[in-house]
mmCIF file of C-alpha atoms in Angstrom:
data_model
loop_
_atom_site.group_PDB
_atom_site.id
_atom_site.type_symbol
_atom_site.label_atom_id
_atom_site.label_comp_id
_atom_site.label_asym_id
_atom_site.label_seq_id
_atom_site.Cartn_x
_atom_site.Cartn_y
_atom_site.Cartn_z
ATOM 1 C CA UNK N 1 31.384 -25.140 92.947
ATOM 2 C CA UNK N 2 33.968 -27.972 92.121
ATOM 3 C CA UNK N 3 34.182 -29.178 88.749
ATOM 4 C CA UNK N 4 36.026 -32.011 86.774
ATOM 5 C CA UNK N 5 37.397 -30.405 83.470
ATOM 6 C CA UNK N 6 38.692 -32.606 80.098
ATOM 7 C CA UNK N 7 40.527 -30.508 77.637
ATOM 8 C CA UNK N 8 42.924 -30.894 74.641
ATOM 9 C CA UNK N 9 45.724 -28.512 75.176
ATOM 10 C CA UNK N 10 46.967 -28.172 71.724
ATOM 11 C CA UNK N 11 45.625 -24.631 71.140
ATOM 12 C CA UNK N 12 46.223 -23.270 74.449
ATOM 13 C CA UNK N 13 49.213 -21.902 76.396
ATOM 14 C CA UNK N 14 48.923 -23.981 79.489
ATOM 15 C CA UNK N 15 46.360 -23.815 82.112
ATOM 16 C CA UNK N 16 47.302 -20.514 83.844
ATOM 17 C CA UNK N 17 46.136 -17.323 82.581
ATOM 18 C CA UNK N 18 48.743 -15.408 80.837
ATOM 19 C CA UNK N 19 48.339 -11.705 79.466
ATOM 20 C CA UNK N 20 47.808 -11.942 75.740
ATOM 21 C CA UNK N 21 47.420 -15.437 75.637
ATOM 22 C CA UNK N 22 44.556 -17.950 75.195
ATOM 23 C CA UNK N 23 44.699 -20.539 78.322
ATOM 24 C CA UNK N 24 42.301 -22.894 79.830
ATOM 25 C CA UNK N 25 41.760 -21.085 82.749
ATOM 26 C CA UNK N 26 41.220 -17.610 80.837
ATOM 27 C CA UNK N 27 38.323 -19.637 78.734
ATOM 28 C CA UNK N 28 36.812 -21.250 81.698
ATOM 29 C CA UNK N 29 37.012 -17.659 83.628
ATOM 30 C CA UNK N 30 35.024 -16.029 80.538
ATOM 31 C CA UNK N 31 32.550 -18.927 80.058
ATOM 32 C CA UNK N 32 31.715 -18.340 83.638
ATOM 33 C CA UNK N 33 31.117 -14.780 83.393
ATOM 34 C CA UNK N 34 29.022 -15.259 80.258
ATOM 35 C CA UNK N 35 26.733 -17.898 81.835
ATOM 36 C CA UNK N 36 26.430 -16.394 85.757
ATOM 37 C CA UNK N 37 27.184 -12.869 84.906
ATOM 38 C CA UNK N 38 29.994 -12.918 87.566
ATOM 39 C CA UNK N 39 33.627 -12.169 87.281
ATOM 40 C CA UNK N 40 35.299 -15.449 89.024
ATOM 41 C CA UNK N 41 39.081 -16.678 89.887
ATOM 42 C CA UNK N 42 39.214 -20.203 88.819
ATOM 43 C CA UNK N 43 41.368 -22.270 90.831
ATOM 44 C CA UNK N 44 42.898 -25.555 89.717
ATOM 45 C CA UNK N 45 44.376 -28.696 90.876
ATOM 46 C CA UNK N 46 47.808 -28.309 88.853
ATOM 47 C CA UNK N 47 49.003 -26.131 86.052
ATOM 48 C CA UNK N 48 49.468 -28.061 82.813
ATOM 49 C CA UNK N 49 51.797 -27.262 80.027
ATOM 50 C CA UNK N 50 51.351 -25.665 77.267
ATOM 51 C CA UNK N 51 49.779 -28.414 74.770
ATOM 52 C CA UNK N 52 49.244 -30.955 77.627
ATOM 53 C CA UNK N 53 45.866 -32.301 78.268
ATOM 54 C CA UNK N 54 43.683 -33.281 80.960
ATOM 55 C CA UNK N 55 40.667 -35.532 81.373
ATOM 56 C CA UNK N 56 40.852 -35.352 85.630
ATOM 57 C CA UNK N 57 41.563 -31.553 86.020
ATOM 58 C CA UNK N 58 39.947 -30.521 89.242
ATOM 59 C CA UNK N 59 38.629 -26.815 89.320
ATOM 60 C CA UNK N 60 37.045 -24.559 91.786
ATOM 61 C CA UNK N 61 35.172 -20.939 92.016
ATOM 62 C CA UNK N 62 32.712 -19.452 93.966
ATOM 63 C CA UNK N 63 29.473 -18.339 92.375
ATOM 64 C CA UNK N 64 25.985 -16.972 93.814
ATOM 65 C CA UNK N 65 24.176 -18.586 90.568
ATOM 66 C CA UNK N 66 20.834 -19.606 91.400
ATOM 67 C CA UNK N 67 21.392 -22.386 88.863
ATOM 68 C CA UNK N 68 21.700 -25.942 90.226
ATOM 69 C CA UNK N 69 25.245 -27.567 89.333
ATOM 70 C CA UNK N 70 24.073 -29.874 86.852
ATOM 71 C CA UNK N 71 22.109 -27.013 85.269
ATOM 72 C CA UNK N 72 25.488 -24.833 85.372
ATOM 73 C CA UNK N 73 27.801 -27.679 84.225
ATOM 74 C CA UNK N 74 25.212 -28.021 80.890
ATOM 75 C CA UNK N 75 25.095 -24.158 80.613
ATOM 76 C CA UNK N 76 28.868 -23.994 80.579
ATOM 77 C CA UNK N 77 29.497 -26.911 78.119
ATOM 78 C CA UNK N 78 26.898 -25.141 75.918
ATOM 79 C CA UNK N 79 29.039 -22.160 75.918
ATOM 80 C CA UNK N 80 32.624 -23.557 76.267
ATOM 81 C CA UNK N 81 34.800 -24.376 72.704
ATOM 82 C CA UNK N 82 34.687 -27.937 71.974
ATOM 83 C CA UNK N 83 38.048 -28.855 73.178
ATOM 84 C CA UNK N 84 37.153 -27.921 76.644
ATOM 85 C CA UNK N 85 34.598 -29.844 78.657
ATOM 86 C CA UNK N 86 32.873 -30.125 81.981
ATOM 87 C CA UNK N 87 32.541 -33.787 82.829
ATOM 88 C CA UNK N 88 30.995 -33.332 86.293
ATOM 89 C CA UNK N 89 29.990 -30.378 88.717
ATOM 90 C CA UNK N 90 29.288 -30.845 92.490
ATOM 91 C CA UNK N 91 29.019 -28.330 95.463
ATOM 92 C CA UNK N 92 32.304 -27.944 97.530
ATOM 93 C CA UNK N 93 32.879 -27.053 101.166
ATOM 94 C CA UNK N 94 33.760 -23.236 101.563
ATOM 95 C CA UNK N 95 37.362 -24.108 102.050
ATOM 96 C CA UNK N 96 38.110 -26.777 99.602
ATOM 97 C CA UNK N 97 41.144 -25.821 97.492
ATOM 98 C CA UNK N 98 41.524 -28.196 94.382
ATOM 99 C CA UNK N 99 45.496 -27.797 94.728
ATOM 100 C CA UNK N 100 46.529 -27.750 97.908
ATOM 101 C CA UNK N 101 44.037 -30.232 99.213
ATOM 102 C CA UNK N 102 45.033 -32.871 96.377
ATOM 103 C CA UNK N 103 46.902 -35.687 98.063
ATOM 104 C CA UNK N 104 48.093 -37.102 94.760
ATOM 105 C CA UNK N 105 47.969 -36.777 91.075
ATOM 106 C CA UNK N 106 48.631 -38.954 88.241
ATOM 107 C CA UNK N 107 50.071 -37.920 84.670
ATOM 108 C CA UNK N 108 50.015 -40.522 81.914
ATOM 109 C CA UNK N 109 52.611 -40.061 78.864
ATOM 110 C CA UNK N 110 51.843 -41.512 75.681
ATOM 111 C CA UNK N 111 53.951 -42.719 73.091
ATOM 112 C CA UNK N 112 52.978 -43.605 69.618
ATOM 113 C CA UNK N 113 55.636 -46.111 68.894
ATOM 114 C CA UNK N 114 55.845 -47.491 65.070
ATOM 115 C CA UNK N 115 58.199 -46.618 62.395
ATOM 116 C CA UNK N 116 55.562 -44.151 60.709
ATOM 117 C CA UNK N 117 53.863 -41.542 62.329
ATOM 118 C CA UNK N 118 50.281 -41.401 62.648
ATOM 119 C CA UNK N 119 47.883 -38.338 61.866
ATOM 120 C CA UNK N 120 45.366 -39.481 64.218
ATOM 121 C CA UNK N 121 47.939 -39.481 67.221
ATOM 122 C CA UNK N 122 49.435 -36.254 65.997
ATOM 123 C CA UNK N 123 49.136 -33.475 68.796
ATOM 124 C CA UNK N 124 48.133 -36.459 71.232
ATOM 125 C CA UNK N 125 51.387 -38.025 71.653
ATOM 126 C CA UNK N 126 55.018 -38.038 70.961
ATOM 127 C CA UNK N 127 55.976 -40.092 67.974
ATOM 128 C CA UNK N 128 59.110 -42.502 68.400
ATOM 129 C CA UNK N 129 59.965 -44.379 65.472
ATOM 130 C CA UNK N 130 62.425 -46.827 66.985
ATOM 131 C CA UNK N 131 61.004 -49.894 68.909
ATOM 132 C CA UNK N 132 60.345 -48.890 72.865
ATOM 133 C CA UNK N 133 60.684 -51.535 75.256
ATOM 134 C CA UNK N 134 58.047 -51.226 77.813
ATOM 135 C CA UNK N 135 59.623 -53.753 80.210
ATOM 136 C CA UNK N 136 63.279 -51.730 80.276
ATOM 137 C CA UNK N 137 61.129 -48.663 81.088
ATOM 138 C CA UNK N 138 59.667 -50.122 84.137
ATOM 139 C CA UNK N 139 63.144 -51.801 85.550
ATOM 140 C CA UNK N 140 64.279 -48.258 85.250
ATOM 141 C CA UNK N 141 61.682 -46.498 86.472
ATOM 142 C CA UNK N 142 61.305 -48.493 89.752
ATOM 143 C CA UNK N 143 64.782 -46.298 91.054
ATOM 144 C CA UNK N 144 62.482 -43.301 90.912
ATOM 145 C CA UNK N 145 59.871 -44.717 93.201
ATOM 146 C CA UNK N 146 60.060 -43.552 96.939
ATOM 147 C CA UNK N 147 60.854 -39.830 98.290
ATOM 148 C CA UNK N 148 64.121 -38.067 96.606
ATOM 149 C CA UNK N 149 65.518 -34.919 95.517
ATOM 150 C CA UNK N 150 64.563 -34.937 91.675
ATOM 151 C CA UNK N 151 66.647 -31.787 90.914
ATOM 152 C CA UNK N 152 67.948 -34.267 87.681
ATOM 153 C CA UNK N 153 64.325 -33.706 86.581
ATOM 154 C CA UNK N 154 63.704 -30.314 86.955
ATOM 155 C CA UNK N 155 64.512 -26.990 85.254
ATOM 156 C CA UNK N 156 68.328 -25.730 86.207
ATOM 157 C CA UNK N 157 66.676 -22.259 86.810
ATOM 158 C CA UNK N 158 64.097 -23.757 89.400
ATOM 159 C CA UNK N 159 64.469 -22.851 93.202
ATOM 160 C CA UNK N 160 62.853 -24.204 96.479
ATOM 161 C CA UNK N 161 63.171 -27.796 97.170
ATOM 162 C CA UNK N 162 63.237 -30.547 94.617
ATOM 163 C CA UNK N 163 62.152 -33.353 97.072
ATOM 164 C CA UNK N 164 58.997 -35.081 96.128
ATOM 165 C CA UNK N 165 57.378 -38.681 96.635
ATOM 166 C CA UNK N 166 56.733 -40.753 93.852
ATOM 167 C CA UNK N 167 54.157 -43.403 94.765
ATOM 168 C CA UNK N 168 54.375 -45.541 91.565
ATOM 169 C CA UNK N 169 55.627 -45.381 87.851
ATOM 170 C CA UNK N 170 54.315 -47.999 85.353
ATOM 171 C CA UNK N 171 54.869 -48.209 81.725
ATOM 172 C CA UNK N 172 52.599 -50.504 79.757
ATOM 173 C CA UNK N 173 52.208 -51.199 75.778
ATOM 174 C CA UNK N 174 48.762 -51.280 74.055
ATOM 175 C CA UNK N 175 49.415 -52.093 70.673
ATOM 176 C CA UNK N 176 51.377 -48.985 69.094
ATOM 177 C CA UNK N 177 51.068 -46.882 72.365
ATOM 178 C CA UNK N 178 53.247 -47.013 75.154
ATOM 179 C CA UNK N 179 51.795 -45.209 78.109
ATOM 180 C CA UNK N 180 53.807 -44.338 81.462
ATOM 181 C CA UNK N 181 51.948 -43.456 84.507
ATOM 182 C CA UNK N 182 53.516 -41.313 87.174
ATOM 183 C CA UNK N 183 51.556 -40.940 90.675
ATOM 184 C CA UNK N 184 53.292 -38.641 92.993
ATOM 185 C CA UNK N 185 52.259 -36.364 95.813
ATOM 186 C CA UNK N 186 53.831 -33.226 93.881
ATOM 187 C CA UNK N 187 55.241 -32.365 90.510
ATOM 188 C CA UNK N 188 57.657 -29.648 89.164
ATOM 189 C CA UNK N 189 57.564 -27.988 86.284
ATOM 190 C CA UNK N 190 58.217 -30.433 83.060
ATOM 191 C CA UNK N 191 59.449 -33.114 85.877
ATOM 192 C CA UNK N 192 57.192 -36.011 84.008
ATOM 193 C CA UNK N 193 58.595 -35.002 80.460
ATOM 194 C CA UNK N 194 62.039 -35.032 81.890
ATOM 195 C CA UNK N 195 61.992 -38.482 83.359
ATOM 196 C CA UNK N 196 60.219 -39.745 80.372
ATOM 197 C CA UNK N 197 63.352 -38.552 78.277
ATOM 198 C CA UNK N 198 65.500 -40.569 80.462
ATOM 199 C CA UNK N 199 63.160 -43.791 80.117
ATOM 200 C CA UNK N 200 62.829 -43.487 76.687
ATOM 201 C CA UNK N 201 66.734 -43.517 76.433
ATOM 202 C CA UNK N 202 66.641 -47.287 78.617
ATOM 203 C CA UNK N 203 63.378 -48.079 76.461
ATOM 204 C CA UNK N 204 65.149 -47.393 72.938
ATOM 205 C CA UNK N 205 68.359 -49.551 74.066
ATOM 206 C CA UNK N 206 70.595 -46.261 74.518
ATOM 207 C CA UNK N 207 71.137 -46.681 78.284
ATOM 208 C CA UNK N 208 70.715 -49.442 80.806
ATOM 209 C CA UNK N 209 67.994 -49.235 83.109
ATOM 210 C CA UNK N 210 70.493 -48.491 86.225
ATOM 211 C CA UNK N 211 71.191 -45.379 84.401
ATOM 212 C CA UNK N 212 68.077 -43.848 85.873
ATOM 213 C CA UNK N 213 69.394 -44.429 89.587
ATOM 214 C CA UNK N 214 72.652 -42.801 88.496
ATOM 215 C CA UNK N 215 70.568 -39.799 87.054
ATOM 216 C CA UNK N 216 68.452 -39.373 90.136
ATOM 217 C CA UNK N 217 71.691 -39.457 92.296
ATOM 218 C CA UNK N 218 73.418 -36.977 90.399
ATOM 219 C CA UNK N 219 70.776 -33.950 90.920
ATOM 220 C CA UNK N 220 72.100 -32.632 87.795
ATOM 221 C CA UNK N 221 69.860 -31.888 84.956
ATOM 222 C CA UNK N 222 72.512 -32.170 82.385
ATOM 223 C CA UNK N 223 72.647 -35.862 82.928
ATOM 224 C CA UNK N 224 69.123 -36.542 82.208
ATOM 225 C CA UNK N 225 67.546 -37.204 79.008
ATOM 226 C CA UNK N 226 65.906 -34.488 76.761
ATOM 227 C CA UNK N 227 62.560 -33.704 77.706
ATOM 228 C CA UNK N 228 59.745 -35.269 75.343
ATOM 229 C CA UNK N 229 56.977 -33.084 74.079
ATOM 230 C CA UNK N 230 53.990 -31.613 75.979
ATOM 231 C CA UNK N 231 51.661 -33.227 73.490
ATOM 232 C CA UNK N 232 52.103 -36.591 74.767
ATOM 233 C CA UNK N 233 51.041 -35.685 78.645
ATOM 234 C CA UNK N 234 48.052 -35.912 80.076
ATOM 235 C CA UNK N 235 46.716 -35.010 83.751
ATOM 236 C CA UNK N 236 44.416 -37.969 84.130
ATOM 237 C CA UNK N 237 43.511 -38.258 88.061
ATOM 238 C CA UNK N 238 43.643 -35.882 91.079
ATOM 239 C CA UNK N 239 43.062 -37.957 94.471
ATOM 240 C CA UNK N 240 41.853 -36.124 97.605
ATOM 241 C CA UNK N 241 40.847 -37.308 100.928
ATOM 242 C CA UNK N 242 37.355 -38.952 101.475
ATOM 243 C CA UNK N 243 35.732 -35.851 103.707
ATOM 244 C CA UNK N 244 37.402 -32.951 101.363
ATOM 245 C CA UNK N 245 34.345 -32.363 99.248
ATOM 246 C CA UNK N 246 30.771 -33.216 99.715
ATOM 247 C CA UNK N 247 29.460 -36.583 97.763
ATOM 248 C CA UNK N 248 31.515 -39.697 97.167
ATOM 249 C CA UNK N 249 35.446 -39.541 97.103
ATOM 250 C CA UNK N 250 36.892 -37.748 94.773
ATOM 251 C CA UNK N 251 38.878 -40.445 92.742
ATOM 252 C CA UNK N 252 38.561 -39.343 89.173
ATOM 253 C CA UNK N 253 38.121 -41.983 86.662
ATOM 254 C CA UNK N 254 41.241 -41.725 84.146
ATOM 255 C CA UNK N 255 39.208 -42.041 80.903
ATOM 256 C CA UNK N 256 41.620 -40.327 78.184
ATOM 257 C CA UNK N 257 39.911 -41.463 74.492
ATOM 258 C CA UNK N 258 41.564 -44.344 72.961
ATOM 259 C CA UNK N 259 43.912 -45.145 75.809
ATOM 260 C CA UNK N 260 42.938 -47.879 78.040
ATOM 261 C CA UNK N 261 43.134 -47.498 82.143
ATOM 262 C CA UNK N 262 45.579 -50.050 83.289
ATOM 263 C CA UNK N 263 46.272 -51.073 86.690
ATOM 264 C CA UNK N 264 44.267 -48.381 88.336
ATOM 265 C CA UNK N 265 42.864 -51.021 90.940
ATOM 266 C CA UNK N 266 46.363 -51.592 92.439
ATOM 267 C CA UNK N 267 46.810 -47.816 92.867
ATOM 268 C CA UNK N 268 44.012 -47.464 94.988
#
């Protein structure tokens, strides 16, 4: 079974199950067990940070339930807490893995940019009072596109390869919101939040756009800006090859409430 899941991450210690902590994975697994009387392990397309959100998280699990997929989805939603929702269900190929079969993912970072903070966007965005220039951010973001060693935007203690391919980075303003979409073949822990810390320095005029390229080349985390908080981060799209799952190609509609989609047709 494959599901597309939305959640507000404010009340969760991230997606992945952790002993003694409430996580999105643990809530999903416990809810599935209540509905199907089966203990399952939920696989996900990615592990979101504590406090981060998703409107396009792809999960999969094995079940022998006789319920039709749409009926099972409704039953799960009737049992899940209000900050987690299954927006679609479908059968998946037996060997489908939502993480390893993904070809790319898109994260969106939302900044609420006005002098006075908003209670409506609290916990759903990062508030920055100084003006943020999205055009300057885009000039800096151009240095990130391509296959690079992104060690400057990874935690210092993170081992393994830091090489990733970023296909597109784009910032755009809509009223008081500045939204930045980053699409890549993979992400390291806190990578988007670290990138955003540097792009915001450019957007607020504290650094020139070329600094982004210098930080990238340094491969030194201390050269990058401070990571922005997780509350502004949304997993909005996961892409798969058309023949990976049953049904139509699994391109997730990035339907973040109150956050308009911009330019997705150019990324297909």
